[in-house]
Coordinates of N, CA and C in Angstrom, one line a residue:
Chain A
X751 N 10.3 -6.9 -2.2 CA 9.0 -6.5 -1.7 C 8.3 -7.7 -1.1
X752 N 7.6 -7.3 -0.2 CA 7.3 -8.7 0.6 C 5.6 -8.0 0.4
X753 N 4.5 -9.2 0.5 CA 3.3 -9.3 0.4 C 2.6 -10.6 0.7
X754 N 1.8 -10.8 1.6 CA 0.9 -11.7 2.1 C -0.6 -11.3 1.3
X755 N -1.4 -13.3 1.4 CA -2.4 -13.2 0.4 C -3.3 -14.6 1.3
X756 N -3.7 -13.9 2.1 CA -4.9 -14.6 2.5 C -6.0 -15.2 1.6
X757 N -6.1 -16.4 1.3 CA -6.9 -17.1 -0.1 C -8.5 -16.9 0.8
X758 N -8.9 -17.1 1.3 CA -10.1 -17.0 1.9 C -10.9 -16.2 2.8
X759 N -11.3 -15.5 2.3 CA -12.1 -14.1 3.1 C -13.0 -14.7 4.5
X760 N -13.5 -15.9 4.4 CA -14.5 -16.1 5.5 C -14.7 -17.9 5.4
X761 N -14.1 -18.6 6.2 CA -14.3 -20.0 6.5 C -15.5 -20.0 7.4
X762 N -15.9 -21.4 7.3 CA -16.9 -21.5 7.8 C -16.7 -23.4 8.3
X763 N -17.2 -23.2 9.8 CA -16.6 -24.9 9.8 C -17.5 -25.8 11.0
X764 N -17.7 -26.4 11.5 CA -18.8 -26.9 12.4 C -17.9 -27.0 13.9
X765 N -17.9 -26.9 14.9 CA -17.6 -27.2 16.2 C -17.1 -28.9 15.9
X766 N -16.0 -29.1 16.5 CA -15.4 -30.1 16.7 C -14.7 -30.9 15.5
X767 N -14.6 -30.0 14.4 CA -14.1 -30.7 13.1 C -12.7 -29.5 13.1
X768 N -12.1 -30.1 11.9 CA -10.5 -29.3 11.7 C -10.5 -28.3 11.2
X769 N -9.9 -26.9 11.2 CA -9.5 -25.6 11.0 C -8.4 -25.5 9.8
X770 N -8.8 -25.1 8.8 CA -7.8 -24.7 8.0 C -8.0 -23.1 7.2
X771 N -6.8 -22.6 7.8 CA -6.8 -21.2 7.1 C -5.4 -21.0 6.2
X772 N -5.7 -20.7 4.8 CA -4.7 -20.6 4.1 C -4.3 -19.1 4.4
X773 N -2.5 -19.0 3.6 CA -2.1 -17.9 3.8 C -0.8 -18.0 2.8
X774 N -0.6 -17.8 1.9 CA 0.5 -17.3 1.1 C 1.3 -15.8 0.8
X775 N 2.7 -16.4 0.6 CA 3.6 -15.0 1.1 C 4.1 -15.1 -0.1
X776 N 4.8 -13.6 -0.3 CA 5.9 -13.6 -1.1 C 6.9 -12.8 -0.4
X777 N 8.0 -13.0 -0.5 CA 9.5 -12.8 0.3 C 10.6 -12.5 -0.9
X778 N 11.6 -11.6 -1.1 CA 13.1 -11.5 -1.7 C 13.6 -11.9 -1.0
X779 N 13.7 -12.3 0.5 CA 14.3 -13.0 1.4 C 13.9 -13.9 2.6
X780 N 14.6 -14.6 3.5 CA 13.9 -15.2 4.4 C 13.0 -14.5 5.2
X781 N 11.8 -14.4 5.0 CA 10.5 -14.1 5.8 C 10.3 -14.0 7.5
X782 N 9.6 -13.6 8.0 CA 9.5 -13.8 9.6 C 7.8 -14.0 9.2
X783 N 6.9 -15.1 9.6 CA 5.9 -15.0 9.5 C 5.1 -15.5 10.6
X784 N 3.6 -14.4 10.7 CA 3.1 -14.8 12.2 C 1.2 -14.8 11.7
X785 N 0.7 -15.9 12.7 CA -0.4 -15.1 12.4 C -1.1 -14.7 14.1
X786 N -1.9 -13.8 13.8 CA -2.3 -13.4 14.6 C -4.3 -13.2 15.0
X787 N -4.7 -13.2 15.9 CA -6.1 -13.3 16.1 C -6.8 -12.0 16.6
X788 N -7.7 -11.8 16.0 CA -8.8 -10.3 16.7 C -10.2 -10.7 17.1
X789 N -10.4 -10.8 18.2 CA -11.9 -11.2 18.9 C -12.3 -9.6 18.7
X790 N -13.8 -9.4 18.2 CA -14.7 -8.3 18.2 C -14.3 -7.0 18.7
X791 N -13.7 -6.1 18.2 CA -13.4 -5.1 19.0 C -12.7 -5.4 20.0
X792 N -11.2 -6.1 20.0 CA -10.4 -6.1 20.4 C -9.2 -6.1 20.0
X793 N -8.0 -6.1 20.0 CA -6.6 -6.0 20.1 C -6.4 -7.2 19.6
X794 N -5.2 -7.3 18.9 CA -4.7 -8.3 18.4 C -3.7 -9.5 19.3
X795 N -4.1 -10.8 19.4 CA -3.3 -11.3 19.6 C -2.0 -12.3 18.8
X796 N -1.3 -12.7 19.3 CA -0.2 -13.4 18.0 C -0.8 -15.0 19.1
X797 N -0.9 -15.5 17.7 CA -1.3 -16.8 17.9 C 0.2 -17.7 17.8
X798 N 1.0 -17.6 17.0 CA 2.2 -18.5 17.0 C 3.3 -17.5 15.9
X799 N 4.9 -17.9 15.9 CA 5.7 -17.1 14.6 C 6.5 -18.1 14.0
X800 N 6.8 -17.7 12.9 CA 8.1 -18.9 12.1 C 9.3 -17.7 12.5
X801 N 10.1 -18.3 12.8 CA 11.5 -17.1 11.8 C 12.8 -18.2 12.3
X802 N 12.2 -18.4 11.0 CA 13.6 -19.6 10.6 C 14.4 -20.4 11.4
X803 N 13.3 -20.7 12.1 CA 13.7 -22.1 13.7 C 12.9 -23.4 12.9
X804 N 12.1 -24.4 13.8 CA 11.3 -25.1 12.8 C 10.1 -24.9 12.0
X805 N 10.1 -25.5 11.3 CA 8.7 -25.3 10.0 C 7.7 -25.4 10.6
X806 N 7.6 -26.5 11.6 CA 6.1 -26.6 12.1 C 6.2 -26.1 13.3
X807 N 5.2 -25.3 13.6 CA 5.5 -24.1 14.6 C 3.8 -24.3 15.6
X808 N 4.1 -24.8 16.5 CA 2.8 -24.5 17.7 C 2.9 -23.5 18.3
X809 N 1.6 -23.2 18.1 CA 0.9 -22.1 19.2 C -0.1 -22.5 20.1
X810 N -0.7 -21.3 20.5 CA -1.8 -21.3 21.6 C -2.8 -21.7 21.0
X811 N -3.5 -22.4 21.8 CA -5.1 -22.2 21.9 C -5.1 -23.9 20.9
X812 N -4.1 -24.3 21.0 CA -4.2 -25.8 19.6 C -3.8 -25.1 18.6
X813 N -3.8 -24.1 17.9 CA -3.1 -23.6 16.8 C -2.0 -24.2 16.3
X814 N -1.4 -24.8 15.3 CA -0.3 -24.5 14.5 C 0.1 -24.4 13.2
X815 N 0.8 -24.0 12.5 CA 1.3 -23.7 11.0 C 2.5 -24.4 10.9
X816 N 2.3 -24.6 9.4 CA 3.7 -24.8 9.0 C 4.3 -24.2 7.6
X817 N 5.2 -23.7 7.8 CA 6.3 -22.9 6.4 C 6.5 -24.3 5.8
X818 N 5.9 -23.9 4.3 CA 6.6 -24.4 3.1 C 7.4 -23.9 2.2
X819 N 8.5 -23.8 2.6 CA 8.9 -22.8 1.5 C 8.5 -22.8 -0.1
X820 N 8.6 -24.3 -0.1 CA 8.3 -25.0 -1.8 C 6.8 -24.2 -2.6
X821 N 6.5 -24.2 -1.6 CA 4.9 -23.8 -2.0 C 4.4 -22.1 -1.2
X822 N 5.7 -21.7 -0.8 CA 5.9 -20.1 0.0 C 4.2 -19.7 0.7
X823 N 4.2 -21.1 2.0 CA 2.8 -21.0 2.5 C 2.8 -21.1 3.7
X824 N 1.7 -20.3 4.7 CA 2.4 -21.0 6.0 C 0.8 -21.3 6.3
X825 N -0.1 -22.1 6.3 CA -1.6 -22.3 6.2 C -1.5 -22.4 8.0
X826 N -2.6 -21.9 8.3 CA -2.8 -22.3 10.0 C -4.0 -23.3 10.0
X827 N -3.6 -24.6 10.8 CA -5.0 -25.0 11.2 C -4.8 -25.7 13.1
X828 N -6.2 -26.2 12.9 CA -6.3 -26.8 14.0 C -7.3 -27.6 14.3
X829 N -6.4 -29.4 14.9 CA -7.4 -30.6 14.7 C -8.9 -30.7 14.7
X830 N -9.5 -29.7 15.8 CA -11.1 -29.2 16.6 C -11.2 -28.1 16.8
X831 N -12.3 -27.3 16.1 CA -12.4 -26.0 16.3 C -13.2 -26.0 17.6
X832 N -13.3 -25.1 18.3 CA -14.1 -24.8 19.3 C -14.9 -23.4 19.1
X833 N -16.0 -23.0 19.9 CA -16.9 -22.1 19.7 C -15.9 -20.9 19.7
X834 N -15.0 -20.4 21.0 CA -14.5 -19.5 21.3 C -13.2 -19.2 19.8
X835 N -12.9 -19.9 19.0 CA -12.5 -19.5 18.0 C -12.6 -19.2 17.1
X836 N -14.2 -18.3 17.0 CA -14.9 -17.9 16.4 C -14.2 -16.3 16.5
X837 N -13.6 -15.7 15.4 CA -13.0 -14.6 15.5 C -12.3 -14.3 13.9
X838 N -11.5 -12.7 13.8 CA -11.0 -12.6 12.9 C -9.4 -13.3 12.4
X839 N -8.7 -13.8 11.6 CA -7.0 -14.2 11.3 C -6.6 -13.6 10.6
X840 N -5.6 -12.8 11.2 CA -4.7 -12.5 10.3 C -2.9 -13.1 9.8
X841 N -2.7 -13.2 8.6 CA -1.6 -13.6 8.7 C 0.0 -12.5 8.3
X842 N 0.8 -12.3 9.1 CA 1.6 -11.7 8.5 C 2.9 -12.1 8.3
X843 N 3.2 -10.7 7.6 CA 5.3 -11.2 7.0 C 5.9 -10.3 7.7
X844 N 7.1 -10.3 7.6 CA 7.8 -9.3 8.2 C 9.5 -9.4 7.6
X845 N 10.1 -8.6 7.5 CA 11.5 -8.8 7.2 C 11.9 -9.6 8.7
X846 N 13.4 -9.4 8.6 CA 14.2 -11.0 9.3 C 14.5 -9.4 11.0
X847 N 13.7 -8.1 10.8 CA 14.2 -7.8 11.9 C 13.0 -7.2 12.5
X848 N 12.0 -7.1 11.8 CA 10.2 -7.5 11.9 C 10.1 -5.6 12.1
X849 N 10.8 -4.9 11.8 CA 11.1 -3.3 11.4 C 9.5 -2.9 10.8
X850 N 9.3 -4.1 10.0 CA 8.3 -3.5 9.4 C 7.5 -4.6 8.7
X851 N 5.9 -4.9 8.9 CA 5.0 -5.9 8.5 C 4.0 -5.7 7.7
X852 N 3.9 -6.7 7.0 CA 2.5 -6.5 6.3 C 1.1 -7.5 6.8
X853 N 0.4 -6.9 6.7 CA -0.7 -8.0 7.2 C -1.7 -8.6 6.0
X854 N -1.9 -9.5 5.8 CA -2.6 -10.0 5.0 C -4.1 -9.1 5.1
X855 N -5.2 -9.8 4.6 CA -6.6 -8.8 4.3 C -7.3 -9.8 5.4
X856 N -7.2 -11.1 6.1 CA -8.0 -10.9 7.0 C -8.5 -12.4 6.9
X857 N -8.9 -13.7 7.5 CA -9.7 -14.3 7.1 C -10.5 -14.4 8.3
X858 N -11.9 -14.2 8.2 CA -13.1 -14.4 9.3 C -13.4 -15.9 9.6
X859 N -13.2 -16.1 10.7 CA -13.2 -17.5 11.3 C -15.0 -18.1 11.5
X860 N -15.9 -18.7 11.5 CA -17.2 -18.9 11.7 C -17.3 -20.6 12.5
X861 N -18.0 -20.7 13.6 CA -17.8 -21.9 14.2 C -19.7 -22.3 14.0
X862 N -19.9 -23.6 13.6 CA -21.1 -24.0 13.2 C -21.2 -24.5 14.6
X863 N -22.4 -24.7 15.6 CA -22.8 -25.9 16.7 C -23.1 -26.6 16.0
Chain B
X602 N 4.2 -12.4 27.3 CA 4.7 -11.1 26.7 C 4.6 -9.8 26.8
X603 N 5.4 -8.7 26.0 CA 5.4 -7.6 26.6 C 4.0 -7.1 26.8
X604 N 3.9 -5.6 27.1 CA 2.5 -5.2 27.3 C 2.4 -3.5 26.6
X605 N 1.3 -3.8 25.9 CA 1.3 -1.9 25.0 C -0.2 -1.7 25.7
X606 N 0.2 -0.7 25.9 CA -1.0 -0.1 26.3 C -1.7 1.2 25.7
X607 N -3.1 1.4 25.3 CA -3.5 2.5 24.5 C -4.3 3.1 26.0
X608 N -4.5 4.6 25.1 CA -5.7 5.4 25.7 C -6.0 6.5 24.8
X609 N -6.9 6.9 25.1 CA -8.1 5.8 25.5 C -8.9 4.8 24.6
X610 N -9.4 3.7 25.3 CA -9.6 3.1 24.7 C -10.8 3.1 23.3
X611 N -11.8 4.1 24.0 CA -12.9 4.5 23.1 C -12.8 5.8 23.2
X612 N -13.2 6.7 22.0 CA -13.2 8.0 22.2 C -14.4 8.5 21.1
X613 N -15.3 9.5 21.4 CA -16.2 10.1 20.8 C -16.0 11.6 20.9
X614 N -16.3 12.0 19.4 CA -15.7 13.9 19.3 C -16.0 14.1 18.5
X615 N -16.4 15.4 18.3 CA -17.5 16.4 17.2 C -16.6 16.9 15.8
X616 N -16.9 16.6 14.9 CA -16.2 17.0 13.8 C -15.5 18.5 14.0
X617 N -14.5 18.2 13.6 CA -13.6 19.4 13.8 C -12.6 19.1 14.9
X618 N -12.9 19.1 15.7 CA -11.9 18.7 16.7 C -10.8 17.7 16.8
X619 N -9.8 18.1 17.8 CA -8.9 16.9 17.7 C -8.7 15.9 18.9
X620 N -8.0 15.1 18.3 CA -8.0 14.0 19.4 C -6.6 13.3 19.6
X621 N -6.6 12.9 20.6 CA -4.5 12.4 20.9 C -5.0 11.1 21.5
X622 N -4.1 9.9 20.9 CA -3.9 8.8 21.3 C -2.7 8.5 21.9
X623 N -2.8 8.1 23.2 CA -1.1 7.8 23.5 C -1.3 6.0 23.4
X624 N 0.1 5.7 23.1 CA 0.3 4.4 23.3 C 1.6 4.0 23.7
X625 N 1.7 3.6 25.1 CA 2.3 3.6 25.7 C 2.9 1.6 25.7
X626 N 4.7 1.6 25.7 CA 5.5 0.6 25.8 C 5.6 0.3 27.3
X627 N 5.0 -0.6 28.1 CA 5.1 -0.7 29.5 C 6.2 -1.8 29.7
X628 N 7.0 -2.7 29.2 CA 7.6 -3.8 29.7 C 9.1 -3.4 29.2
X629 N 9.3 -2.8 27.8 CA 10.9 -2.6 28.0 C 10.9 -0.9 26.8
X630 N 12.0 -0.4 26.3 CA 12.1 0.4 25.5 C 11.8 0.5 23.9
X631 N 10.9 1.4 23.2 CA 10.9 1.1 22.3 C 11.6 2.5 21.5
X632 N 12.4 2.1 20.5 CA 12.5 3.2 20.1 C 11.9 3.1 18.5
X633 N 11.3 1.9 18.1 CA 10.4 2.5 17.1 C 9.1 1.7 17.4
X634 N 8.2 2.6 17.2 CA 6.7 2.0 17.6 C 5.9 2.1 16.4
X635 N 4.6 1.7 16.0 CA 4.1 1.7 14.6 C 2.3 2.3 15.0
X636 N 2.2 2.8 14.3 CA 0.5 3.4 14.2 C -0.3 2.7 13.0
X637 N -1.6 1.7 13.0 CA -2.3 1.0 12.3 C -3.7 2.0 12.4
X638 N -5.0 1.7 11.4 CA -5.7 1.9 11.3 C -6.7 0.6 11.0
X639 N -7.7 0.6 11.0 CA -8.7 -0.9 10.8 C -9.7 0.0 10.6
X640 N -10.3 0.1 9.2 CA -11.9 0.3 9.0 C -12.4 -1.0 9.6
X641 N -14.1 -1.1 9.5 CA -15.1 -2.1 9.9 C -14.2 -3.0 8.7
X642 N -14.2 -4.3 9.1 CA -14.1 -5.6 8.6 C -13.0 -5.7 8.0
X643 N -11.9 -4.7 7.7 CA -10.8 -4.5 7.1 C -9.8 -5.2 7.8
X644 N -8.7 -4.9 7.1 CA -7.3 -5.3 7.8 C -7.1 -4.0 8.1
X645 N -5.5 -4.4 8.9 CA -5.1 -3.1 9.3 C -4.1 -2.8 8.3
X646 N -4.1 -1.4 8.0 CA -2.9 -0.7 7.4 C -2.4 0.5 8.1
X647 N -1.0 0.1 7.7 CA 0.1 0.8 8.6 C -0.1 2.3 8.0
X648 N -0.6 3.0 9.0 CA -0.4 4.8 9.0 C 1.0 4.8 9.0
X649 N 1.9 4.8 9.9 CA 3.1 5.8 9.9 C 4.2 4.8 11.0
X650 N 5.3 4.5 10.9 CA 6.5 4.4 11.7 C 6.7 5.7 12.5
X651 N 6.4 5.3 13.7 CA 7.1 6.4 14.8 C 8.8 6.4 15.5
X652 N 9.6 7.2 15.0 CA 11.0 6.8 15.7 C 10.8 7.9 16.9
X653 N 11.4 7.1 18.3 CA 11.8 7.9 19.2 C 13.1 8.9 19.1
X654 N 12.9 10.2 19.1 CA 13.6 11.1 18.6 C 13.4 12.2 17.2
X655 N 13.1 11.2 16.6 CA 13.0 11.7 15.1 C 11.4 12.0 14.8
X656 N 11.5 12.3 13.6 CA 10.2 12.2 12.5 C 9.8 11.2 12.2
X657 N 8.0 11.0 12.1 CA 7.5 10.0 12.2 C 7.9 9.7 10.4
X658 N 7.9 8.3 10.0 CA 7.7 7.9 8.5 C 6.3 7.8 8.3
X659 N 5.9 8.4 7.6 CA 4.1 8.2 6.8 C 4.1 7.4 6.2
X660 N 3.4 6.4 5.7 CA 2.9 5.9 4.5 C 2.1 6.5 3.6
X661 N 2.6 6.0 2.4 CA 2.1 6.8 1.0 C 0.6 6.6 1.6
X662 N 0.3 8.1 1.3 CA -1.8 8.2 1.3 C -2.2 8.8 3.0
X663 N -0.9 8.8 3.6 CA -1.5 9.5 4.9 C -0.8 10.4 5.0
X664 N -1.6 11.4 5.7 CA -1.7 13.1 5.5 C -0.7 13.2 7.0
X665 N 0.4 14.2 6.7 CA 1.0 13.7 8.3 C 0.8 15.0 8.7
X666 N 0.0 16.1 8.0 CA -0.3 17.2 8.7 C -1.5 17.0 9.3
X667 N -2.5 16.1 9.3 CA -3.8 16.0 10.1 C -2.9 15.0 10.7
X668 N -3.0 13.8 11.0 CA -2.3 12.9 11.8 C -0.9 13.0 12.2
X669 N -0.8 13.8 13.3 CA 0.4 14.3 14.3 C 0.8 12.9 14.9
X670 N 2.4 13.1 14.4 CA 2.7 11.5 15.8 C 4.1 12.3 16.5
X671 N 4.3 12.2 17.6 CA 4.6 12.4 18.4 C 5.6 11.2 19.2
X672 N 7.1 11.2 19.4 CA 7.8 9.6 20.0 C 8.7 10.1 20.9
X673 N 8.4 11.3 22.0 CA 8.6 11.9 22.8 C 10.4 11.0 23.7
X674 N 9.7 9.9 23.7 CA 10.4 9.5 24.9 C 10.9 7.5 24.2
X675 N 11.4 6.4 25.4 CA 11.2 5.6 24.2 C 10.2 4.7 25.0
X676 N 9.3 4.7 25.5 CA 7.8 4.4 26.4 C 7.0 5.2 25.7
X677 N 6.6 6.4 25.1 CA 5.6 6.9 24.5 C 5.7 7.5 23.2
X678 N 4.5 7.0 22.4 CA 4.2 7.3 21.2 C 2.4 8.1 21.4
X679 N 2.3 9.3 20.9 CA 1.2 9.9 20.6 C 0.8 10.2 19.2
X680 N -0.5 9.6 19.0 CA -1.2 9.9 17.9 C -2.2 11.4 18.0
X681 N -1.6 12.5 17.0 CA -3.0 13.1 16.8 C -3.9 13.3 16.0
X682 N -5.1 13.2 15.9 CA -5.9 12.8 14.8 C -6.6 14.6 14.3
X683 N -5.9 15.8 13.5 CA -6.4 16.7 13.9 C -7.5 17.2 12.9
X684 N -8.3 18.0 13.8 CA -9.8 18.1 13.1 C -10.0 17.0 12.4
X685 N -10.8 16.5 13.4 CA -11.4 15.2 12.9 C -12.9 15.1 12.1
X686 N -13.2 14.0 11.2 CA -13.9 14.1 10.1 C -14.8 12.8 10.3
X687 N -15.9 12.8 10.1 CA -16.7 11.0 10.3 C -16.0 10.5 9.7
X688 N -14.8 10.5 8.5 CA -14.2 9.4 7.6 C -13.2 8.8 8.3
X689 N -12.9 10.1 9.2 CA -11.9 9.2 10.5 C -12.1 8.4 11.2
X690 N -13.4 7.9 11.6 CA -13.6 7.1 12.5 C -13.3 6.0 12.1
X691 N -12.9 5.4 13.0 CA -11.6 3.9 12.6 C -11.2 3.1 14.2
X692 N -10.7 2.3 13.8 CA -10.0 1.7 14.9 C -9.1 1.7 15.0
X693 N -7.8 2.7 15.5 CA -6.5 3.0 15.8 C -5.5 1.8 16.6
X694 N -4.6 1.2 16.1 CA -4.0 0.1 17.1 C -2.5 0.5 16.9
X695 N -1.9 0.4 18.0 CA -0.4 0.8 18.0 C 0.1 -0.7 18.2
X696 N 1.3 -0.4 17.8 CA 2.4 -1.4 18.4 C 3.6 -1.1 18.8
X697 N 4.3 -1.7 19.6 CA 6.1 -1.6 19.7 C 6.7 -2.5 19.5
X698 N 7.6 -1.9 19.0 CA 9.1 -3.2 18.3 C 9.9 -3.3 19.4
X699 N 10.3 -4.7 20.1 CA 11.5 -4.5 20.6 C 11.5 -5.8 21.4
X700 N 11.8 -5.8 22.5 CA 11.9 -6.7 23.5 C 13.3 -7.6 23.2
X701 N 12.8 -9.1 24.0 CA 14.2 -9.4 23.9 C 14.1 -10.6 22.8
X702 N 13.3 -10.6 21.8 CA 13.6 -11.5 20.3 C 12.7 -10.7 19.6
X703 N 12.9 -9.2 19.6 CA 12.4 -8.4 18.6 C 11.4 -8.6 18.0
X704 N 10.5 -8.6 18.2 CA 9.2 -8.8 17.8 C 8.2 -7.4 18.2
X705 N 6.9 -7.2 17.2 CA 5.9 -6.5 17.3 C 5.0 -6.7 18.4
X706 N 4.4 -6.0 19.4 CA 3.1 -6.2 20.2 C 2.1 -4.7 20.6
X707 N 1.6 -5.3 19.8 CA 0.0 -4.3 19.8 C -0.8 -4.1 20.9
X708 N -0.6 -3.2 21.0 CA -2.2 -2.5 21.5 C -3.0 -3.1 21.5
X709 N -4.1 -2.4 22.7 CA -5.5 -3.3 22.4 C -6.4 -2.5 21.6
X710 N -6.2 -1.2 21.3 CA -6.7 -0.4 19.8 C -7.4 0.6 20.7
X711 N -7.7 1.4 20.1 CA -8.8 3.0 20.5 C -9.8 3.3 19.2
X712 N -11.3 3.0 19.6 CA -11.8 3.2 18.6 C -12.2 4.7 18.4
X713 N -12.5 5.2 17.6 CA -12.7 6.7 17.4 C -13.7 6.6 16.6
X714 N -15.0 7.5 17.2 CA -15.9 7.8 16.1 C -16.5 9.3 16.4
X715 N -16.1 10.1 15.3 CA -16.7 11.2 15.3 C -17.6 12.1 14.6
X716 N -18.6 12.7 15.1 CA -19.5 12.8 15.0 C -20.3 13.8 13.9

């Protein structure tokens, strides 16, 4: 059974400092894991994926994660937040043929001026 | 990346009534697409797997005799939401599985609130 566990319901961080969103999985097998972004009443975007290429995985927007397996984490951050990344994260898992995903509960992004 | 497309995007309707969501695979074939739900501030949780051809899979807790899915073709998946209830109102988001490194891509969602 596979399940993701978003540790943080709602970060809160100042404009121009570092982003960190935790995200822990559990897997019976090698994982596919992604996270993804929701601006206000909109559609989800995928910000970056793992599936079992490298650990440290860049995305858009300055995003990246990295899979630990040791510690079954894949945390997303980013060096300087910016205003416009003020939005919802989600992190997800997926088996190795993404058939079927779970989404973590959500962590709300907050950008301080 | 690929592109899913919903409609409509917003919809408003009088309790009792029903309502159809299509969501449509524009960039390649899907033959399984997925139906989400999002209350306010929630995550999403997966309503139902739609196979093209077949019967849709529910997830434990959803009623698949009010929520009709429909996988017609392998470009269209239809949601129906029937006799609809204010507890319905939600944010509906599809996705399709497929392309060419198999991956999920969502909708931009259809909100539904009824009245």
């Amino acid at each position: 059974a596979q399940s993701v566990t978003q540790l943080d319901s709602h970060v809160s961080v100042s404009e121009g400092t570092p982003v960190l969103l935790r995200c822990n999985y559990s897997s019976s097998y090698s994982p596919s894991l992604f996270w993804y972004v929701q601006h206000p009443n909109k559609g989800l975007q995928l910000l970056l994926k793992y599936t079992s290429a490298a650990t440290l995985v860049k995305g858009i927007n300055g995003f990246e994660a990295e899979f630990k397996k040791s510690e079954t984490s894949f945390h997303l951050t980013k060096p300087s937040a910016h205003m416009s990344d003020a939005a919802e994260y989600f992190c997800v898992v997926s088996d190795s043929s993404a058939s079927k995903i779970i989404f973590g509960s959500g962590t709300r992004l907050s950008i301080r001026p | 990346g690929a592109v899913v497309s919903q409609h409509p995007s917003w919809v408003i309707c009088k309790s009792g009534t029903s309502v159809k969501i299509e969501c449509r695979s524009l960039d390649f074939q899907a033959t399984t697409m997925f139906w989400y739900r999002q209350f306010p501030k929630q995550s999403l949780m997966l309503m139902a797997t739609s196979n093209e051809g077949s019967k849709a899979t529910y997830e434990q807790g959803v009623e698949k005799d009010k929520f009709l899915i429909n996988h017609a073709s392998l470009t269209l998946s239809t949601l129906t939401v029937t006799s609809a209830h204010p507890e319905d109102s939600s944010f509906y988001i599809c996705s399709s599985w497929g392309g060419v490194n198999n991956e999920q891509f969502f909708g931009p969602g259809t909100r539904l609130t009824v009245l």
